[in-house]
Coordinates of C-alpha atoms in Angstrom, one line a residue:
M1113 CA -16.3 0.8 -24.2
A1114 CA -12.7 1.3 -25.1
E1115 CA -10.0 -1.2 -24.2
L1116 CA -8.1 -0.3 -21.0
T1117 CA -4.4 -0.2 -20.9
T1118 CA -3.3 -2.9 -18.4
P1119 CA -1.0 -1.0 -15.9
E1120 CA 2.2 -2.1 -14.4
A1121 CA 2.3 -2.8 -10.6
L1122 CA 2.0 0.1 -8.2
T1123 CA 3.8 -0.2 -4.9
R1124 CA 3.4 2.0 -1.9
G1125 CA 5.1 0.9 1.3
P1126 CA 4.6 -2.8 1.8
V1127 CA 1.5 -3.0 -0.4
T1128 CA 1.5 -3.7 -4.2
I1129 CA -1.5 -3.7 -6.5
R1130 CA -1.2 -5.2 -10.0
P1131 CA -3.3 -7.0 -12.5
W1132 CA -4.0 -10.7 -11.9
E1133 CA -1.7 -13.3 -13.4
P1134 CA -2.2 -17.1 -14.0
G1135 CA 0.5 -17.9 -11.5
D1136 CA -1.6 -16.3 -8.7
A1137 CA -3.8 -19.4 -8.5
D1138 CA -1.4 -21.2 -6.2
A1139 CA -1.9 -18.5 -3.5
L1140 CA -5.5 -17.6 -4.3
V1141 CA -7.0 -21.0 -4.1
P1142 CA -6.1 -21.9 -0.5
R1143 CA -6.8 -18.4 0.8
I1144 CA -10.3 -18.2 -0.7
S1145 CA -11.0 -21.9 0.3
D1146 CA -10.4 -21.0 4.0
P1147 CA -13.8 -21.3 5.6
L1148 CA -13.3 -18.0 7.6
V1149 CA -12.7 -16.2 4.3
A1150 CA -15.3 -18.0 2.3
A1151 CA -18.0 -17.0 4.8
F1152 CA -17.7 -13.4 3.6
L1153 CA -17.7 -14.3 -0.2
D1154 CA -21.2 -15.2 -1.0
Q1155 CA -20.7 -15.1 -4.8
I1156 CA -17.6 -17.2 -4.8
P1157 CA -17.8 -21.0 -5.2
H1158 CA -16.7 -23.1 -2.2
P1159 CA -14.5 -25.0 -2.2
Y1160 CA -12.6 -22.8 -4.6
T1161 CA -10.5 -24.6 -7.2
H1162 CA -7.7 -23.9 -9.6
E1163 CA -10.4 -24.1 -12.4
D1164 CA -12.4 -21.3 -10.6
A1165 CA -9.2 -19.2 -10.4
R1166 CA -8.5 -19.7 -14.1
G1167 CA -12.1 -18.6 -14.9
W1168 CA -11.6 -15.5 -12.7
F1169 CA -8.4 -14.6 -14.5
E1170 CA -10.2 -14.9 -17.8
V1171 CA -13.0 -12.6 -16.6
A1172 CA -10.4 -10.1 -15.3
A1173 CA -8.4 -10.1 -18.5
D1174 CA -11.6 -9.7 -20.6
G1175 CA -12.6 -6.8 -18.4
W1176 CA -9.3 -5.0 -19.3
R1177 CA -9.8 -5.8 -23.0
S1178 CA -13.4 -4.7 -23.1
G1179 CA -12.9 -1.6 -20.9
T1180 CA -15.6 -2.8 -18.6
M1181 CA -13.6 -3.7 -15.5
A1182 CA -10.2 -3.0 -13.9
S1183 CA -9.3 -5.7 -11.3
F1184 CA -6.1 -5.9 -9.3
A1185 CA -4.4 -8.5 -7.1
I1186 CA -3.2 -7.1 -3.7
E1187 CA 0.2 -8.2 -2.4
V1188 CA 1.8 -7.5 1.0
A1189 CA 5.5 -7.6 1.5
G1190 CA 6.5 -10.7 3.5
L1191 CA 3.6 -12.8 2.3
E1192 CA 3.7 -15.0 -0.7
G1193 CA 1.3 -14.3 -3.5
P1194 CA -1.8 -12.1 -3.5
V1195 CA -3.7 -11.7 -0.2
G1196 CA -6.8 -10.2 -1.8
G1197 CA -8.1 -8.2 -4.7
V1198 CA -9.9 -5.0 -5.6
G1199 CA -11.6 -3.8 -8.7
V1200 CA -13.8 -1.3 -10.4
R1201 CA -16.6 -2.2 -12.8
F1202 CA -17.5 0.4 -15.4
L1203 CA -21.2 0.5 -16.3
E1204 CA -21.8 2.3 -19.6
E1205 CA -25.5 2.9 -18.8
L1206 CA -24.6 4.8 -15.6
D1207 CA -21.9 6.8 -17.4
A1208 CA -24.4 7.8 -20.0
E1209 CA -26.8 9.1 -17.4
R1210 CA -24.1 11.2 -15.6
A1211 CA -21.9 12.5 -18.5
P1212 CA -23.7 14.7 -21.0
D1213 CA -22.7 14.2 -24.6
D1214 CA -22.7 17.9 -25.4
G1215 CA -19.7 18.7 -23.1
G1216 CA -21.9 20.7 -20.8
D1217 CA -21.5 20.9 -17.0
R1218 CA -22.4 18.0 -14.9
E1219 CA -25.3 18.4 -12.5

């Protein structure tokens, strides 16, 4: 897959989405380590550490470089640092099934 261009931040009203940055760890670690949040994140280590955050930022950056994933931090005005995240994972094998190579109509 082709490399994705990492976008600038997008702000609408009080909400901003932007690519993850290493400095986000200070806000991310305590939020994910909260037991009420961790209860809904079954694939995230608990307790969540700065090392876990650094690993996530590496995965996110690699996703942009490889064109396989676009992940974003979510910020809300008035709160310090990201309050969550959202992303899309691009699966080449699914795209191959849905997009004909001959330029024909999709079914």
